[in-house]
PDB file of N, CA and C in Angstrom:
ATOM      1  N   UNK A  36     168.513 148.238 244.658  1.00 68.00           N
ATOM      2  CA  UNK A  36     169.790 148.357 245.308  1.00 68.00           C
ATOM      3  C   UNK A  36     170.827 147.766 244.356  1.00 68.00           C
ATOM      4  N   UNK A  37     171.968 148.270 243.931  1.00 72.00           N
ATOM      5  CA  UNK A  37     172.246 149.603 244.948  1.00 72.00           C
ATOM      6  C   UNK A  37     171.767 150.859 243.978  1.00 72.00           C
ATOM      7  N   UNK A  38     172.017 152.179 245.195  1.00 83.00           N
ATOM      8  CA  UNK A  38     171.682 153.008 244.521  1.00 83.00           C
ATOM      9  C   UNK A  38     172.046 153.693 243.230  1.00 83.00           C
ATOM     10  N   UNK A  39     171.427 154.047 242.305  1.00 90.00           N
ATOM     11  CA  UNK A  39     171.705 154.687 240.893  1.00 90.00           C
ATOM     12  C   UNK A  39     172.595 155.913 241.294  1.00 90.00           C
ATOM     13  N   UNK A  40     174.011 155.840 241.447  1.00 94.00           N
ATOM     14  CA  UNK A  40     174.948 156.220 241.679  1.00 94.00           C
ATOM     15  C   UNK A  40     175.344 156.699 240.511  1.00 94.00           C
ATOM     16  N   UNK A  41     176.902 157.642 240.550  1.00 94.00           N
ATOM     17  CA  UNK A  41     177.402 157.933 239.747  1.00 94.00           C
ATOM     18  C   UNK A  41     178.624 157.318 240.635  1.00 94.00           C
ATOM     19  N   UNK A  42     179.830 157.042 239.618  1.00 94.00           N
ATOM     20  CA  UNK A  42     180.947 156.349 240.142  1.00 94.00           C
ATOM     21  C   UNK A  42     181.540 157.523 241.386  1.00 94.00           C
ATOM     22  N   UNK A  43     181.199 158.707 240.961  1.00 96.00           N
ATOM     23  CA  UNK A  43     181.958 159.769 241.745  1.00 96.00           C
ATOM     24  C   UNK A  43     180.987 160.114 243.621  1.00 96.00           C
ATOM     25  N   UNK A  44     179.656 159.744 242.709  1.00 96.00           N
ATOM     26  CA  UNK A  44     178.660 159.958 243.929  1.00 96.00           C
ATOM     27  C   UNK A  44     178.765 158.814 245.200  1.00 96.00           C
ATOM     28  N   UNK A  45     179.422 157.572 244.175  1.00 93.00           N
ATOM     29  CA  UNK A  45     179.230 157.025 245.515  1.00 93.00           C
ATOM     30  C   UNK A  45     180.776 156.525 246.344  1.00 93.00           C
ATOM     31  N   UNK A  46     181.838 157.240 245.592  1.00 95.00           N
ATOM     32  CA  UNK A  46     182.871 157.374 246.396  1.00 95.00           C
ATOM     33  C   UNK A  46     183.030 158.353 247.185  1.00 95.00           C
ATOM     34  N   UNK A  47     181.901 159.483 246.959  1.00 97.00           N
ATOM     35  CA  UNK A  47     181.640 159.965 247.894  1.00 97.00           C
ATOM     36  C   UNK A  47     181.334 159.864 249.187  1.00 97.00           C
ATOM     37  N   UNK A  48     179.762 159.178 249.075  1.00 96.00           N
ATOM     38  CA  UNK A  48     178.988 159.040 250.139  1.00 96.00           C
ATOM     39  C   UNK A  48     179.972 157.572 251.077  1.00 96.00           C
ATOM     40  N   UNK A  49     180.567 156.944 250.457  1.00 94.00           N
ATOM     41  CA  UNK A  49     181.496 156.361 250.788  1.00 94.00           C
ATOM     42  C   UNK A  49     182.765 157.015 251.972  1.00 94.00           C
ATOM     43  N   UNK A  50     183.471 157.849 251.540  1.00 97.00           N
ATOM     44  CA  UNK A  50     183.987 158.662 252.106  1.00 97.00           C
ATOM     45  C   UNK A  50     183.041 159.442 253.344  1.00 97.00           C
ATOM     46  N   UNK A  51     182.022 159.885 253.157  1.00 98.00           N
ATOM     47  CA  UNK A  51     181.303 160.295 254.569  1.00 98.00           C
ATOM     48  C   UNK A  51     181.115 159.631 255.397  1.00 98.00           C
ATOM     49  N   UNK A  52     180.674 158.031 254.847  1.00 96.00           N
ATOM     50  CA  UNK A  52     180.385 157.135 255.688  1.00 96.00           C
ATOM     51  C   UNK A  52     181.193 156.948 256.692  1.00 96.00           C
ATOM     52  N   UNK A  53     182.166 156.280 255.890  1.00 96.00           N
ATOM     53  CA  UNK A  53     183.885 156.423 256.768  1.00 96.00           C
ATOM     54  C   UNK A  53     184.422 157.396 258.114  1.00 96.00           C
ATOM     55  N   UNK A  54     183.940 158.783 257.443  1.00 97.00           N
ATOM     56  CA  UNK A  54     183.369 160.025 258.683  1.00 97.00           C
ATOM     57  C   UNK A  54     182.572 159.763 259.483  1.00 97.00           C
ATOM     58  N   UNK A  55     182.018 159.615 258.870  1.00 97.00           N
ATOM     59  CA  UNK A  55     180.626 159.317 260.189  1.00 97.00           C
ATOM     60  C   UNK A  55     181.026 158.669 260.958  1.00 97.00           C
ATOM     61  N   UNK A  56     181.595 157.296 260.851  1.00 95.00           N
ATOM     62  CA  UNK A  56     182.157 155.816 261.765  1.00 95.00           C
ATOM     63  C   UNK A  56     182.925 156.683 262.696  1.00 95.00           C
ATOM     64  N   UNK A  57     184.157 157.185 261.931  1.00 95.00           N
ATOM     65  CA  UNK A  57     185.175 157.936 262.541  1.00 95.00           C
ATOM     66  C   UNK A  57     185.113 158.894 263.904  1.00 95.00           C
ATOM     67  N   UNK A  58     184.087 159.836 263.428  1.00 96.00           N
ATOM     68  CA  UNK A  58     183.573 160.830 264.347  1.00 96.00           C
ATOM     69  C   UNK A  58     183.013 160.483 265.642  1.00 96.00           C
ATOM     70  N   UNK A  59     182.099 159.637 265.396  1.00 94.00           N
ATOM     71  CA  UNK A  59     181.331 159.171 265.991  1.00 94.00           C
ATOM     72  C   UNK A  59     182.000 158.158 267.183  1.00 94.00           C
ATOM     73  N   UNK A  60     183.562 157.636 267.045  1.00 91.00           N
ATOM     74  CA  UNK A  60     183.799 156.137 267.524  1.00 91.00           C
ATOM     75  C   UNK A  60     183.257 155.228 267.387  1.00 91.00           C
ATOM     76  N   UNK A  61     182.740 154.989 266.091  1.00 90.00           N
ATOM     77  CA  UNK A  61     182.321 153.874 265.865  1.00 90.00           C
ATOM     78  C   UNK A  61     183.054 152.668 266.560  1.00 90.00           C
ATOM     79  N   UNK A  62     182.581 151.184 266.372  1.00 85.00           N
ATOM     80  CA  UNK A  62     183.261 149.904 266.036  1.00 85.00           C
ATOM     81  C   UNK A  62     182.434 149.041 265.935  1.00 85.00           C
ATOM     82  N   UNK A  63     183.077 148.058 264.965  1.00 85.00           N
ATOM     83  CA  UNK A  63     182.252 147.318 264.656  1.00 85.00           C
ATOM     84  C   UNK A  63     181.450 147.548 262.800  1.00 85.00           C
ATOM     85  N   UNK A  64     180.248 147.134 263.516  1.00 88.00           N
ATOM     86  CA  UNK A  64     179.105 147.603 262.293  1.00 88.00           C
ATOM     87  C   UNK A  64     178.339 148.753 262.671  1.00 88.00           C
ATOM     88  N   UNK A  65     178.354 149.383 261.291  1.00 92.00           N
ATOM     89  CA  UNK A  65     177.064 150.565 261.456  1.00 92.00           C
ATOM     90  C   UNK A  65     176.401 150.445 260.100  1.00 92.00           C
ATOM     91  N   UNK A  66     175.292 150.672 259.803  1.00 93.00           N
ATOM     92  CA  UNK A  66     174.772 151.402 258.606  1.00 93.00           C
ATOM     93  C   UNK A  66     174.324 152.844 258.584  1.00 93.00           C
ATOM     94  N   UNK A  67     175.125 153.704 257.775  1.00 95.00           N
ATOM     95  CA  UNK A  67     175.103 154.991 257.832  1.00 95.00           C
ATOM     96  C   UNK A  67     174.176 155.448 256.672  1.00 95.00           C
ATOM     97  N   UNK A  68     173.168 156.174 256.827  1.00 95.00           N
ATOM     98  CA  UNK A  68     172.090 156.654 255.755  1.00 95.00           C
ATOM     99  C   UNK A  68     171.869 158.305 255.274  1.00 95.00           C
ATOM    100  N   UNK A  69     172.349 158.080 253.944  1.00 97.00           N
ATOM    101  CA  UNK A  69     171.854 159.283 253.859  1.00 97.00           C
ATOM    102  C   UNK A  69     170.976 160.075 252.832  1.00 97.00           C
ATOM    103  N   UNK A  70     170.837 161.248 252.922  1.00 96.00           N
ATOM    104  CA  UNK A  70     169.838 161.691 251.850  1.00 96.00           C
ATOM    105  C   UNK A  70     170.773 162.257 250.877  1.00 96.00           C
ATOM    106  N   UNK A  71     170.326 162.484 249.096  1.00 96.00           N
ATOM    107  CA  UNK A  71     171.085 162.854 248.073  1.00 96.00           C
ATOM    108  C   UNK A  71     170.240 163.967 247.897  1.00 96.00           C
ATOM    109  N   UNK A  72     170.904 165.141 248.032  1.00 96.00           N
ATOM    110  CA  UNK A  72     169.619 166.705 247.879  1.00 96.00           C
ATOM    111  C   UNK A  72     169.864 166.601 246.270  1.00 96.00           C
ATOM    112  N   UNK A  73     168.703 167.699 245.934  1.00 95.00           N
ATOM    113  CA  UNK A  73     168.205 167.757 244.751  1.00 95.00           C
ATOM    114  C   UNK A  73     169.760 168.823 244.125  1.00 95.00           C
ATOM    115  N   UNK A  74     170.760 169.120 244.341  1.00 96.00           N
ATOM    116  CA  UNK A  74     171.967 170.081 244.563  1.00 96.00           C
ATOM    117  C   UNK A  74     172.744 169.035 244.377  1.00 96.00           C
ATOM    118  N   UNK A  75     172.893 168.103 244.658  1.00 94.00           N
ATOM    119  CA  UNK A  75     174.015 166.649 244.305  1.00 94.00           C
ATOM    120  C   UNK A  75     174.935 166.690 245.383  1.00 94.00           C
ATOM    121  N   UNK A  76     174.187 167.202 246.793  1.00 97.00           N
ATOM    122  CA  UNK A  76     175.327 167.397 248.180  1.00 97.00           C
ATOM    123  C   UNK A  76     174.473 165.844 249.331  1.00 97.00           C
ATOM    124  N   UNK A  77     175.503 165.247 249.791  1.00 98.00           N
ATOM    125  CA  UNK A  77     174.551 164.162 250.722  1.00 98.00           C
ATOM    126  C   UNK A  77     174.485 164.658 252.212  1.00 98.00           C
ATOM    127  N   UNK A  78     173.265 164.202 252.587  1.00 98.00           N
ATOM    128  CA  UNK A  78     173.051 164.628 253.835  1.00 98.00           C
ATOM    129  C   UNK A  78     172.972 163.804 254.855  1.00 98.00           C
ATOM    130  N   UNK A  79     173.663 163.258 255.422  1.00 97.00           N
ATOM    131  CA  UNK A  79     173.784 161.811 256.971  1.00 97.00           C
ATOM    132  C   UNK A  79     171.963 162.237 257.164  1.00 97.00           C
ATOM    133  N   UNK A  80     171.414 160.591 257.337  1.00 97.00           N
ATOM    134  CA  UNK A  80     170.001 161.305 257.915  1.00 97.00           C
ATOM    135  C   UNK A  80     170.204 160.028 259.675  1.00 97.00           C
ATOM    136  N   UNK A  81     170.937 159.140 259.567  1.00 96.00           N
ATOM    137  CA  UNK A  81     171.421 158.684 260.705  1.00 96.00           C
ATOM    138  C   UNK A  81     172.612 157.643 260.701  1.00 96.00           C
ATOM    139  N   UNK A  82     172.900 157.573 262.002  1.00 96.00           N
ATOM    140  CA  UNK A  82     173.891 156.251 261.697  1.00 96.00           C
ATOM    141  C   UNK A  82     173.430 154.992 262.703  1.00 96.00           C
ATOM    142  N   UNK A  83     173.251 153.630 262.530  1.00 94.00           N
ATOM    143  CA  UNK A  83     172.548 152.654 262.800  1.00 94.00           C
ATOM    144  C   UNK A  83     172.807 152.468 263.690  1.00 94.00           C
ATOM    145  N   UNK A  84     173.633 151.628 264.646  1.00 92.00           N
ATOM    146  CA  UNK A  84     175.259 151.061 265.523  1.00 92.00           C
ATOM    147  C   UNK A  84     174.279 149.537 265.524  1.00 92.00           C
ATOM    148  N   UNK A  85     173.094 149.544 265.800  1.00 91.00           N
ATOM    149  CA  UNK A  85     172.375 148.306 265.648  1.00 91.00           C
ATOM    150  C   UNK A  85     171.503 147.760 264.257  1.00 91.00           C
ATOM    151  N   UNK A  86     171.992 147.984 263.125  1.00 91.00           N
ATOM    152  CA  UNK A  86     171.207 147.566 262.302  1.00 91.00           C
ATOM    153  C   UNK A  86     171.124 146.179 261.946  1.00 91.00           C
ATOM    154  N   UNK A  87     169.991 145.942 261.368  1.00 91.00           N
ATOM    155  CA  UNK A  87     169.824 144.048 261.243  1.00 91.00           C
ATOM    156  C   UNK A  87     170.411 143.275 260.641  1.00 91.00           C
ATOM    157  N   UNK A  88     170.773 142.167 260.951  1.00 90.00           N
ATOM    158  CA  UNK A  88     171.980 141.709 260.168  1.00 90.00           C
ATOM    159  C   UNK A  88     171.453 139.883 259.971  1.00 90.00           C
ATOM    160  N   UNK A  89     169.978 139.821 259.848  1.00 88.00           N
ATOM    161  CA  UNK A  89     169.630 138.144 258.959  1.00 88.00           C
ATOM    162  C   UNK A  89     170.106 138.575 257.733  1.00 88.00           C
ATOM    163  N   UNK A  90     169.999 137.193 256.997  1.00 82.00           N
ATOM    164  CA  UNK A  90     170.011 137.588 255.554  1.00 82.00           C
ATOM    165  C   UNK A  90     169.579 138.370 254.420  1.00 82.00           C
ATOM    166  N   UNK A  91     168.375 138.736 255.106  1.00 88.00           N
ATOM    167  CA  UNK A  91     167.166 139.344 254.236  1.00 88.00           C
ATOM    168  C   UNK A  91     166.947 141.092 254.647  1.00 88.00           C
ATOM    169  N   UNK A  92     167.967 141.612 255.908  1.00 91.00           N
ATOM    170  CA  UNK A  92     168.396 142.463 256.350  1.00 91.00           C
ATOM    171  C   UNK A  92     169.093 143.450 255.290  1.00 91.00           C
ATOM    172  N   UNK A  93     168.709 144.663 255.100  1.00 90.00           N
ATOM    173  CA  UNK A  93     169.429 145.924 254.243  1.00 90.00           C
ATOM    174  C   UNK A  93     171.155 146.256 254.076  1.00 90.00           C
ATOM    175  N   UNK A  94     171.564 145.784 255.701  1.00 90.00           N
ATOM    176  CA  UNK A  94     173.057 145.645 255.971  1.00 90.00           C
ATOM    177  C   UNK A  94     173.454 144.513 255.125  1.00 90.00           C
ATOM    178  N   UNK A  95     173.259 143.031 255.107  1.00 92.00           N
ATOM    179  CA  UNK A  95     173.988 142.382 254.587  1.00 92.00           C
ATOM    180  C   UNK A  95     173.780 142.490 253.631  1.00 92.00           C
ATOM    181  N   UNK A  96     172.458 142.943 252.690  1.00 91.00           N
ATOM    182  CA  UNK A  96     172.087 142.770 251.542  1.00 91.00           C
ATOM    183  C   UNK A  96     173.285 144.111 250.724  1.00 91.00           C
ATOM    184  N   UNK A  97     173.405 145.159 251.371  1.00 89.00           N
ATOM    185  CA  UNK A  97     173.803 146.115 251.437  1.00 89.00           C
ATOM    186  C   UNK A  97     175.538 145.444 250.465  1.00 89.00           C
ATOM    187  N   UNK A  98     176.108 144.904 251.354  1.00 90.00           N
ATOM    188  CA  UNK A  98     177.847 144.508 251.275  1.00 90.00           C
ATOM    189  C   UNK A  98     177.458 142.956 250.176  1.00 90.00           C
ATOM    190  N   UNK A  99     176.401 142.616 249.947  1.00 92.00           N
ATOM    191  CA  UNK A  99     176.026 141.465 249.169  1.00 92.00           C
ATOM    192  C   UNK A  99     176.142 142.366 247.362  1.00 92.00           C
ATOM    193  N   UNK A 100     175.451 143.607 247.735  1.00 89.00           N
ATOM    194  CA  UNK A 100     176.034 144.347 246.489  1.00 89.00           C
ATOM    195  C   UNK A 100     177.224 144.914 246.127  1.00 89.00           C
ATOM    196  N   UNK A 101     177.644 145.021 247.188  1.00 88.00           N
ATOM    197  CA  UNK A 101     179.506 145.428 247.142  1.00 88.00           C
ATOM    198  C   UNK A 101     180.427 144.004 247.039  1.00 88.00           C
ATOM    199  N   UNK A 102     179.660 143.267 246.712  1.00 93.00           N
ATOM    200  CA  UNK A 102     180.625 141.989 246.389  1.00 93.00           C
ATOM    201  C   UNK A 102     181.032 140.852 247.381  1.00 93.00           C
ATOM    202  N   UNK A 103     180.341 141.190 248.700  1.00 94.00           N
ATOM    203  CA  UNK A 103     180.729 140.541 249.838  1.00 94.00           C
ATOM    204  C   UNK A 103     179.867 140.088 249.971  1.00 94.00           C
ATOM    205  N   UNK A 104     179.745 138.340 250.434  1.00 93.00           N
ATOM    206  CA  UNK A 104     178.504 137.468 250.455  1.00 93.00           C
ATOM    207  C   UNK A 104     178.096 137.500 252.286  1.00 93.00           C
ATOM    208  N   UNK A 105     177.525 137.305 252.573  1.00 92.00           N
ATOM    209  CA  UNK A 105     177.186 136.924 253.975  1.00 92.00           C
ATOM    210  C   UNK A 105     178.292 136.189 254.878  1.00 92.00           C
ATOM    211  N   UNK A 106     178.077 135.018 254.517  1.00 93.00           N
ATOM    212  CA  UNK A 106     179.197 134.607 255.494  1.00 93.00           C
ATOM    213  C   UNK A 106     181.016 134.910 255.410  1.00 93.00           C
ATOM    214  N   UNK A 107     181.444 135.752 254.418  1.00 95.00           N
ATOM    215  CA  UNK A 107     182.638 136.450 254.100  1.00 95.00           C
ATOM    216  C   UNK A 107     182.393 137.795 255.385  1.00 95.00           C
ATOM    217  N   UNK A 108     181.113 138.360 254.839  1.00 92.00           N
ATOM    218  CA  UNK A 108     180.716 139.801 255.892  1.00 92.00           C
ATOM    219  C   UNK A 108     180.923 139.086 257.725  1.00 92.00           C
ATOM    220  N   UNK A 109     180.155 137.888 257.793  1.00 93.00           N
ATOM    221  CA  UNK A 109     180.395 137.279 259.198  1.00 93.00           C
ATOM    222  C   UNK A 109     181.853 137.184 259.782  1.00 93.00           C
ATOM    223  N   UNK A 110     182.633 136.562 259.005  1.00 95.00           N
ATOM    224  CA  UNK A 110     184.173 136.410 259.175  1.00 95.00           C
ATOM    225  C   UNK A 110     185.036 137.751 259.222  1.00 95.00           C
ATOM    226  N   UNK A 111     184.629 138.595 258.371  1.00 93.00           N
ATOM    227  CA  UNK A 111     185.178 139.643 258.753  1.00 93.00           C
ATOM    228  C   UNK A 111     185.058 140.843 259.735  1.00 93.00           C
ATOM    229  N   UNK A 112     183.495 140.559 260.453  1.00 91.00           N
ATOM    230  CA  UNK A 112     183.194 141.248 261.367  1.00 91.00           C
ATOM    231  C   UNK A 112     183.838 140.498 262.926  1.00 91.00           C
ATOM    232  N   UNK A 113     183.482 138.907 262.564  1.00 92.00           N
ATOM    233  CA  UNK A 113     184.510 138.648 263.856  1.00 92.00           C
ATOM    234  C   UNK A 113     186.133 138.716 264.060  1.00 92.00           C
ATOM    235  N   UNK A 114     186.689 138.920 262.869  1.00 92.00           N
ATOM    236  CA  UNK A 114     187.948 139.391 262.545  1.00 92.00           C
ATOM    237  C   UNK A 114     188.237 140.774 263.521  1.00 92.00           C
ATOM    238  N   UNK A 115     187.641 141.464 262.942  1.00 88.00           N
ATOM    239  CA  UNK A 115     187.887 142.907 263.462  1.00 88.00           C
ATOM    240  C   UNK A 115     187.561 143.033 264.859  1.00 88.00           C
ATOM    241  N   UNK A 116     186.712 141.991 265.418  1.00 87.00           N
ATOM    242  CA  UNK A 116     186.208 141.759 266.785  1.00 87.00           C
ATOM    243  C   UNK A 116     187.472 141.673 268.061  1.00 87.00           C
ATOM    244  N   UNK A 117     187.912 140.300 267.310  1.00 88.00           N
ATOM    245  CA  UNK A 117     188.926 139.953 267.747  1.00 88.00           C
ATOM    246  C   UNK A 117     190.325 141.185 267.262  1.00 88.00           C
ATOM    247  N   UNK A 118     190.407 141.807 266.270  1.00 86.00           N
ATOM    248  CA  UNK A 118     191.829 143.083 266.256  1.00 86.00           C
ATOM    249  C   UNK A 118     191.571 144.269 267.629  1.00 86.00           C
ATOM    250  N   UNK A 119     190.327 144.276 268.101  1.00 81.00           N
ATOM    251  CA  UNK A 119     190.180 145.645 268.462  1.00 81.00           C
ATOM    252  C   UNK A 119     190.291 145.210 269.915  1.00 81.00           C
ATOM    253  N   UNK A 120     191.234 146.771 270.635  1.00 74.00           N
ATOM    254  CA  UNK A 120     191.940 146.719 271.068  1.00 74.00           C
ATOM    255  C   UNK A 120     190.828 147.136 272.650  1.00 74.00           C
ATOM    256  N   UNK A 121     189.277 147.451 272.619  1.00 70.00           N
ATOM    257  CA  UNK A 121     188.675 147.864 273.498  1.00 70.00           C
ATOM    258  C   UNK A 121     187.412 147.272 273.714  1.00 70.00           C
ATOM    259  N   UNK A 122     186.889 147.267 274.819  1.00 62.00           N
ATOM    260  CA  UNK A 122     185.206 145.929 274.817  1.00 62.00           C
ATOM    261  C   UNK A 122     185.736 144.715 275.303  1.00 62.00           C
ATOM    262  N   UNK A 123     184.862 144.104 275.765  1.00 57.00           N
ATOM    263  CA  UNK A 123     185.139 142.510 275.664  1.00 57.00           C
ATOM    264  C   UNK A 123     185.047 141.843 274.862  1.00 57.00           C
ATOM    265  N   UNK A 124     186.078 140.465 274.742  1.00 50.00           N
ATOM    266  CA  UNK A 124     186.637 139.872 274.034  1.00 50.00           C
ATOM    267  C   UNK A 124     185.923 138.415 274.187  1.00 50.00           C
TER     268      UNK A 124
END
């Protein structure tokens, strides 16, 4: 991790992800997964809404490669907790 990307591939799958959340109504956290066809097109194979989130978990490890440490990822998920405008508070 992370994946052997190309800078373009993974502003891609980046951008779907984002879709996916979107479409879907996301909030919160998700981990969105997908497959890279042998064609260089990605394919959503699901989206999480519960994925694991210890340390040793794919999600945090996940944003631990995007530059975000754990407890930065914690603060900013209760951040957004507290912005959103639906759910309990």
């Amino acid at each position: 991790m992370p994946a052997p990307l190309t800078p373009e591939e993974t502003a891609e799958v980046r951008r779907l992800a984002v879709e996916a959340f979107e479409a879907t109504s996301c909030e919160g956290l998700v981990r969105a997964d997908f497959f890279l066809t042998e064609d260089g097109d990605f394919v959503i194979n699901e989206i999480n809404t519960m994925p694991g989130f210890t340390p040793i978990s794919m999600y945090p490890q996940m944003w631990q490669a995007s530059g975000i440490a754990y407890p930065e990822l914690v603060d900013r998920l209760v951040e957004a907790a507290l912005r959103r405008s639906t759910g309990l508070r």
